[in-house]
XYZ file of C-alpha atoms in Angstrom:
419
model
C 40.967 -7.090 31.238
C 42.883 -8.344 28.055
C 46.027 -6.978 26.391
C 46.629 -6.268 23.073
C 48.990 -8.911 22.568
C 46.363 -11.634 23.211
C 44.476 -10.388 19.953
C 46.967 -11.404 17.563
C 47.978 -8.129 16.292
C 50.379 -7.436 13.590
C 54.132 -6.476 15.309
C 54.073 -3.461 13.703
C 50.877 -2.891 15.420
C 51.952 -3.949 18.911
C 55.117 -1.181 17.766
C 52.967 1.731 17.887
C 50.360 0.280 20.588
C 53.801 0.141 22.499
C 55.030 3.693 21.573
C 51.307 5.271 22.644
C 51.795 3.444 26.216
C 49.093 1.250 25.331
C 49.374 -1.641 27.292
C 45.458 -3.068 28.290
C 42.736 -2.731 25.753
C 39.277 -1.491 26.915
C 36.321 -3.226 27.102
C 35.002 -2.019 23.825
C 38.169 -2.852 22.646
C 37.968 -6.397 24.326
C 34.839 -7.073 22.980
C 35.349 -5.400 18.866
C 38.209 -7.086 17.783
C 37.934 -10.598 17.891
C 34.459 -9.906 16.069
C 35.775 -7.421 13.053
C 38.699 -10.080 13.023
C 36.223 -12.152 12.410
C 35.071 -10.563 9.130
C 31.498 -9.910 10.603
C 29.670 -6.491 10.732
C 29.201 -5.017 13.987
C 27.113 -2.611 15.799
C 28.670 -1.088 18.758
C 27.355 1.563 21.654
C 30.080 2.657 24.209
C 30.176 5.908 26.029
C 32.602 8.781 24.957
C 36.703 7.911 26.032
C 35.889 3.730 25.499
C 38.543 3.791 23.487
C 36.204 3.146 19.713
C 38.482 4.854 17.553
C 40.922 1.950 18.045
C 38.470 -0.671 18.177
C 37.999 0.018 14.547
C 41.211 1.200 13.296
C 43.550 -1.505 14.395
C 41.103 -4.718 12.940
C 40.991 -2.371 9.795
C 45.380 -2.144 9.807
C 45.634 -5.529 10.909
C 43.488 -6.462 7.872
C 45.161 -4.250 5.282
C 48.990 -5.828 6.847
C 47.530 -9.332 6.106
C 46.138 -9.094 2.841
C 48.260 -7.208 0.874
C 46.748 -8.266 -2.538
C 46.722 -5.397 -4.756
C 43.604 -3.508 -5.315
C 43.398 -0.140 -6.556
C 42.474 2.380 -3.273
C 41.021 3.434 -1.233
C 40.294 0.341 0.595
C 38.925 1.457 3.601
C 36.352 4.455 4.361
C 35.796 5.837 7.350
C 32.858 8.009 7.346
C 32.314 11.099 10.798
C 29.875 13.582 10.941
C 32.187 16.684 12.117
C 35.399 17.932 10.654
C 36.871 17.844 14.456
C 36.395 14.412 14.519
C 37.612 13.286 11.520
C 41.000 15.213 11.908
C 41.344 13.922 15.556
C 40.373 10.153 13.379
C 42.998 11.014 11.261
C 45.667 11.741 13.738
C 44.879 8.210 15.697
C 45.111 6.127 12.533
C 48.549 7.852 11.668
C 49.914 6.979 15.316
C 48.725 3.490 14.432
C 49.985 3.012 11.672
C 53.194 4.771 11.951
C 55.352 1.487 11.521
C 53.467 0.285 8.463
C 53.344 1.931 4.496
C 49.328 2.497 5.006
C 48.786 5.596 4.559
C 45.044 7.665 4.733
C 43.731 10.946 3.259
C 41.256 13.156 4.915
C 38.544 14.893 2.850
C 36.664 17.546 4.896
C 33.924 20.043 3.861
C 35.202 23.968 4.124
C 38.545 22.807 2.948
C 40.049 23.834 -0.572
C 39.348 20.888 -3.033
C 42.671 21.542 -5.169
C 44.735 19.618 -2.069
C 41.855 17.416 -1.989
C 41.965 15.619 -5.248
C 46.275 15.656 -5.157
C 45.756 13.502 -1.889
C 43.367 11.482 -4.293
C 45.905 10.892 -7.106
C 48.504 9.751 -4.568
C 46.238 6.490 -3.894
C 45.967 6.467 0.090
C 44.643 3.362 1.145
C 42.355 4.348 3.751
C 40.083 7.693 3.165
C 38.330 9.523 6.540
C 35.671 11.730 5.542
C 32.667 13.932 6.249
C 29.878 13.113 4.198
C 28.652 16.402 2.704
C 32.164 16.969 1.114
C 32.769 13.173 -0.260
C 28.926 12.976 -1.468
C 30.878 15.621 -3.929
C 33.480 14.150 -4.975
C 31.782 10.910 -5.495
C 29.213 12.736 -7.377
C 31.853 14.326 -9.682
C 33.782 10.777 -10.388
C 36.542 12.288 -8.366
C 36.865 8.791 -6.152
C 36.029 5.365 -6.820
C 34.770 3.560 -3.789
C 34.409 0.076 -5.387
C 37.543 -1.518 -3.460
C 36.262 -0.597 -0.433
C 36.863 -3.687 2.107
C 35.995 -1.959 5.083
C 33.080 0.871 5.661
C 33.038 2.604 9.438
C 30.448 4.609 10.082
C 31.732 6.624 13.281
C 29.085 8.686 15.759
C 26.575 7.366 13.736
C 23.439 8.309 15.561
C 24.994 12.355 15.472
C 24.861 11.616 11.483
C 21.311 10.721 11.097
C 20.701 13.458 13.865
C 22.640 16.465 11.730
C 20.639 15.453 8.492
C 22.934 13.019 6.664
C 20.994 10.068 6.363
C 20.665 10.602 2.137
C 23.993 11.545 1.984
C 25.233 8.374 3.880
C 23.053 6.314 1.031
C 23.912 7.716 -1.949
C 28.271 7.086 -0.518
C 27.473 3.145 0.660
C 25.292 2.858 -2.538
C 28.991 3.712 -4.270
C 30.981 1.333 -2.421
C 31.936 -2.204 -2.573
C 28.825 -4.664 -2.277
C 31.316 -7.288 -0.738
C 32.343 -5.372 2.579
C 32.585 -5.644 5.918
C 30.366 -2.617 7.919
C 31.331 -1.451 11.214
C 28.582 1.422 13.191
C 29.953 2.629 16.189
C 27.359 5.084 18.076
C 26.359 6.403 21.506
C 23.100 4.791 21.464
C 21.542 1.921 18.999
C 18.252 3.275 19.368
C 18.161 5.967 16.810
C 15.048 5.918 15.097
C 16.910 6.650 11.805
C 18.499 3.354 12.179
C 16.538 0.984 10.201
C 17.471 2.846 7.308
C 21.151 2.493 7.427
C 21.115 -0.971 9.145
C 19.386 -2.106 5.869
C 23.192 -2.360 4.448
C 24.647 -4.278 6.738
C 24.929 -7.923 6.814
C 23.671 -9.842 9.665
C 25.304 -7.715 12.406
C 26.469 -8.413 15.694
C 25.236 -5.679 18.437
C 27.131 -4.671 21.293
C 25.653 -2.333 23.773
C 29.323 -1.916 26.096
C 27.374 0.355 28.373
C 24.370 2.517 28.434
C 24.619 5.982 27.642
C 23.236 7.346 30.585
C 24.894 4.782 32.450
C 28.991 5.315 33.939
C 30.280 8.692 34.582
C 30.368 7.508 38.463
C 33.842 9.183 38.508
C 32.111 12.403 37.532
C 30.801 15.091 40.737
C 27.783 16.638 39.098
C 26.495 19.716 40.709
C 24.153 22.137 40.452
C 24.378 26.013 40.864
C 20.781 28.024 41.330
C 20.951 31.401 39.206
C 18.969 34.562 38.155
C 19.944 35.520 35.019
C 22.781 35.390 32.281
C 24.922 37.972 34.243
C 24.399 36.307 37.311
C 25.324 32.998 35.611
C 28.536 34.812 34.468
C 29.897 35.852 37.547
C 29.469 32.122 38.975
C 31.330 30.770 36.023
C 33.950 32.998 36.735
C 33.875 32.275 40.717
C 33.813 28.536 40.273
C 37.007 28.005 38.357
C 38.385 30.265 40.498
C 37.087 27.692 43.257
C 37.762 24.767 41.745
C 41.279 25.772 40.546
C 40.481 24.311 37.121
C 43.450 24.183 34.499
C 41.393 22.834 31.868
C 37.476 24.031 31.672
C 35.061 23.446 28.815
C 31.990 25.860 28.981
C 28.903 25.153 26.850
C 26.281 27.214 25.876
C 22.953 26.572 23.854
C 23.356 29.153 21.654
C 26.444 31.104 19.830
C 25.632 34.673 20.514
C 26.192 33.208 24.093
C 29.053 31.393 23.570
C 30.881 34.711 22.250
C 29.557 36.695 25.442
C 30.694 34.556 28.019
C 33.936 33.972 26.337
C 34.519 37.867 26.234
C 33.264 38.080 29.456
C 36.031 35.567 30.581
C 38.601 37.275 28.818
C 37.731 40.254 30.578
C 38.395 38.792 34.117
C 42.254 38.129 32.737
C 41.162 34.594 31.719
C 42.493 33.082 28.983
C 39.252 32.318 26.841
C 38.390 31.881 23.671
C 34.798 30.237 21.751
C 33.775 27.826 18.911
C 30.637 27.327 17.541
C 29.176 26.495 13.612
C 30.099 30.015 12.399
C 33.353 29.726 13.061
C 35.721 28.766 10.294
C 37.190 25.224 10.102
C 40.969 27.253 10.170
C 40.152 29.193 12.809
C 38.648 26.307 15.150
C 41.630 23.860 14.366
C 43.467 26.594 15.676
C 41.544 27.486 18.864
C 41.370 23.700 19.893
C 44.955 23.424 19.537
C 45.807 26.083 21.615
C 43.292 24.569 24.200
C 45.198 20.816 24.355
C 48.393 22.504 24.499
C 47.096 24.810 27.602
C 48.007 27.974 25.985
C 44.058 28.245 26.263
C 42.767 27.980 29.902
C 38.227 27.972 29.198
C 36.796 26.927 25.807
C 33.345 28.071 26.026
C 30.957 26.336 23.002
C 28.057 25.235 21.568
C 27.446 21.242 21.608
C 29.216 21.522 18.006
C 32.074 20.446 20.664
C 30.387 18.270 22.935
C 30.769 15.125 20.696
C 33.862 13.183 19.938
C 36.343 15.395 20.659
C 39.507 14.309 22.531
C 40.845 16.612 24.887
C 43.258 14.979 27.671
C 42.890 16.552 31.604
C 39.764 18.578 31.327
C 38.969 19.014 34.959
C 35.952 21.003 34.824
C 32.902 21.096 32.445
C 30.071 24.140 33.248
C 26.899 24.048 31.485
C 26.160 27.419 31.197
C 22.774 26.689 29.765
C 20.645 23.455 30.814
C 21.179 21.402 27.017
C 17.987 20.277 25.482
C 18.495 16.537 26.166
C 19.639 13.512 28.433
C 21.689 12.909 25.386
C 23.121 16.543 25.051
C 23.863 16.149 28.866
C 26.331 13.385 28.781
C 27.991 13.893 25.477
C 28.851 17.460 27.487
C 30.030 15.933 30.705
C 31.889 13.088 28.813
C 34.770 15.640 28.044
C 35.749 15.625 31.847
C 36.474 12.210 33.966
C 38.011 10.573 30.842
C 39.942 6.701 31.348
C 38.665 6.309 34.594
C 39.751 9.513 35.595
C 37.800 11.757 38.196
C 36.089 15.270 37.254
C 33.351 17.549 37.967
C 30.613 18.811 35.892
C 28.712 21.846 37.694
C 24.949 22.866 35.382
C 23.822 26.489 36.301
C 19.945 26.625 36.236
C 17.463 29.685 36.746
C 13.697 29.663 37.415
C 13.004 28.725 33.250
C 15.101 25.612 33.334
C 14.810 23.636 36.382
C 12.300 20.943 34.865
C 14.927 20.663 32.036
C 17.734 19.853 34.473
C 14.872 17.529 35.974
C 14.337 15.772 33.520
C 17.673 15.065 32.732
C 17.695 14.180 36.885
C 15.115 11.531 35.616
C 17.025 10.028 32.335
C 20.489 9.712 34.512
C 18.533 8.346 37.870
C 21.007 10.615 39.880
C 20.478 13.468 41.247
C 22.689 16.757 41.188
C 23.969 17.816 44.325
C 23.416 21.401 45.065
C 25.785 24.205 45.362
C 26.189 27.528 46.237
C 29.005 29.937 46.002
C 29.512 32.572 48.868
C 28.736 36.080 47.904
C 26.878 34.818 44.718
C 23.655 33.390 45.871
C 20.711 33.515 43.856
C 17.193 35.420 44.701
C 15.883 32.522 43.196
C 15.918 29.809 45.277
C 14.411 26.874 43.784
C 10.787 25.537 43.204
C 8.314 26.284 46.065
C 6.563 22.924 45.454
C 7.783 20.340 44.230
C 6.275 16.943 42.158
C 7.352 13.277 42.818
C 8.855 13.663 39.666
C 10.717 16.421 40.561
C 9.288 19.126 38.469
C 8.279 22.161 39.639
C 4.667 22.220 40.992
C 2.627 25.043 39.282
C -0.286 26.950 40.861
C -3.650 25.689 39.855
C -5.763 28.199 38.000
C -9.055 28.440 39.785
C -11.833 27.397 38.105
C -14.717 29.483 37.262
C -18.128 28.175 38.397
C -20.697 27.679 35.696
C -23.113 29.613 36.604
C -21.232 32.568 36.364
C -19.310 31.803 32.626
C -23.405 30.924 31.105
C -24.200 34.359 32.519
C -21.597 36.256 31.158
C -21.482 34.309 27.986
C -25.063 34.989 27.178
C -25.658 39.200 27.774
C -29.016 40.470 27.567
C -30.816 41.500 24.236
C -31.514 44.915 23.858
C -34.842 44.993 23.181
C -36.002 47.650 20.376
C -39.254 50.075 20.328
C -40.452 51.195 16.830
C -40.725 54.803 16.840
C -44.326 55.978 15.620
């Protein structure tokens, strides 16, 4: 463990680090900063709540607070592939940098551009961004990117995997040949990765942890079900159980977000959903109502399951098996945060055990079963079972030969001429 002060921060930095209670840096931390001091590009992996956003922010300050050459701004660019995240981005780096004159700008896609291009003429020195919005105004001449010194590209793998891998060329194409590149991602292995790692220059790779391994501090569980009604009564039953303050729901799909949030509110819960549909005002104002606690359940689609930072979630309940390992652990990742302890409870039905299997397989854990009184299932798990894990299926016996050549080959009719 290593403090901050042992990374030769500016004061100003060690202010704010101070006023945040930041005492110990992380071991992404640890590991980032001495490198980015450094001036070298980096690659970095680390599980959600590692403490990134930092990693990258306080190299880039630190930077800025030593060179304070003139150049015309933006100087730094830091690049996120969900609104959510970049406003959460932006609200770190303005904590950080509360005791300095570097200011940044946020540009965000389903956000007037009128405010957009003031924040633009007032020069801030670092810009966050999505990239659909800034492709824009880089496209209109709106912002020049050539004194960029420092490019982050944040939850880089969720980029590549939401379609932005053009967009992401066309912005680094516009910025600053002479810069330093920072990716920070949940895994390195993206296949899209060779064609952003093409920019950067001779990068150092850190791999801080796996991302299926950790989350030791999180109780997984599993609940058997029969069907989406069924499944709503259990979610219902175990925060009532579990006496969860704090509970993030996620569904597969939005039409099921919106039920089981209704069906929540119905039971005097206080509920409420987000998913893609929803506008950007409307979900800045749901999520804040959810970190202040005025919200008890936020039930969504995996539109939330990445980046977001919400202190003292106790309980996460996939409502729906996700699709992925991946999915999986960004979900659970919003509970048992700095070392903290939660629980993460899956609720699976007869069509998605061999998904929760599988995801059995990519963690190497197993779930531990449970059931809650006066809701058990009629379904009560595979019959048979494989060393895998999977379900075994019933063999389809075979037909014997004989019989398909006779039935495939029916007699000829034969035909008599009439006289």
């Amino acid at each position: 463990m290593s403090t901050f002060q042992e990374h030769h921060l500016d004061n100003r930095l060690l202010r704010a680090l101070d006023d945040l209670g930041f005492q110990e840096t992380t071991e992404a931390q640890k590991q980032a900063l001495p490198i980015i001091a450094e001036g070298r590009d980096l690659m970095l992996s680390a599980k959600t709540g590692s403490g990134k956003t930092a990693a990258f922010i306080l190299p880039m300050l630190n930077r800025f607070l030593l060179d304070e050459r003139c150049g015309c701004p933006p100087r730094g660019l830091i690049l996120l592939p969900t609104r959510e995240l970049a406003i959460q981005t932006q609200k770190m780096f303005e904590k950080l940098a509360a005791h300095t004159d570097i200011t940044c700008g946020l540009i965000l896609g389903g956000e007037p551009s009128k405010p957009q291009l003031a924040m633009l003429k007032s020069k801030p020195s670092v810009v966050i961004a999505t990239p659909g919005r800034l492709f824009e105004h880089v496209g209109n001449a709106r912002i020049d990117l050539s004194a960029i010194a420092v490019l982050v590209l944040d939850e880089a793998d969720r980029m590549l995997d939401m379609g932005f891998s053009e967009t992401v060329d066309a912005i680094v194409a516009a910025c600053n040949k002479e810069r330093q590149n920072l990716l920070f991602s949940a895994t390195l292995k993206s296949k899209g990765f060779g064609r952003i790692t093409r920019f950067l220059d001779n990068p150092v790779r850190l791999e801080i942890d796996s991302l299926r391994d950790g989350h030791s501090q999180i109780s997984q569980q599993f609940v058997l079900t029969d069907d989406d009604r069924h499944k709503e009564n259990v979610v219902a039953a175990l925060i009532a159980e579990e006496d969860a303050q704090h509970v993030f729901v996620f569904c597969n799909t939005r039409l099921q977000a919106q039920k089981v949030s209704n069906m929540l509110s119905s039971k005097k819960l206080r509920a409420c959903y987000i998913h893609g549909e929803v506008s950007q005002e409307e979900r800045k104002k749901v999520l804040e109502r959810f970190r202040s606690g005025v919200l008890q359940v936020l039930v969504a689609t995996d539109l939330a399951a990445r980046g977001l930072d919400v202190k003292d979630v106790d309980l996460v309940i996939n409502f729906t098996v996700p699709h992925s390992g991946d999915d999986h652990v960004h979900r659970i990742g919003r509970t048992g945060r700095a070392s903290q302890e939660g629980t993460a409870i899956t609720l699976v039905n007869s069509l998605e055990w061999n998904r929760m299997s599988s995801i059995e397989r990519y963690l190497k854990i197993r779930f531990t079963p449970r059931k809650i009184k006066g809701l058990e299932a009629a379904y009560t798990g595979p019959k048979k079972l494989k060393k895998s894990g999977k379900a075994a299926g019933v063999k389809k016996k075979k037909r014997s030969k004989a019989i398909v050549s006779k039935k495939s080959k029916p007699k000829k009719k034969v035909r008599t001429k009439k006289r």
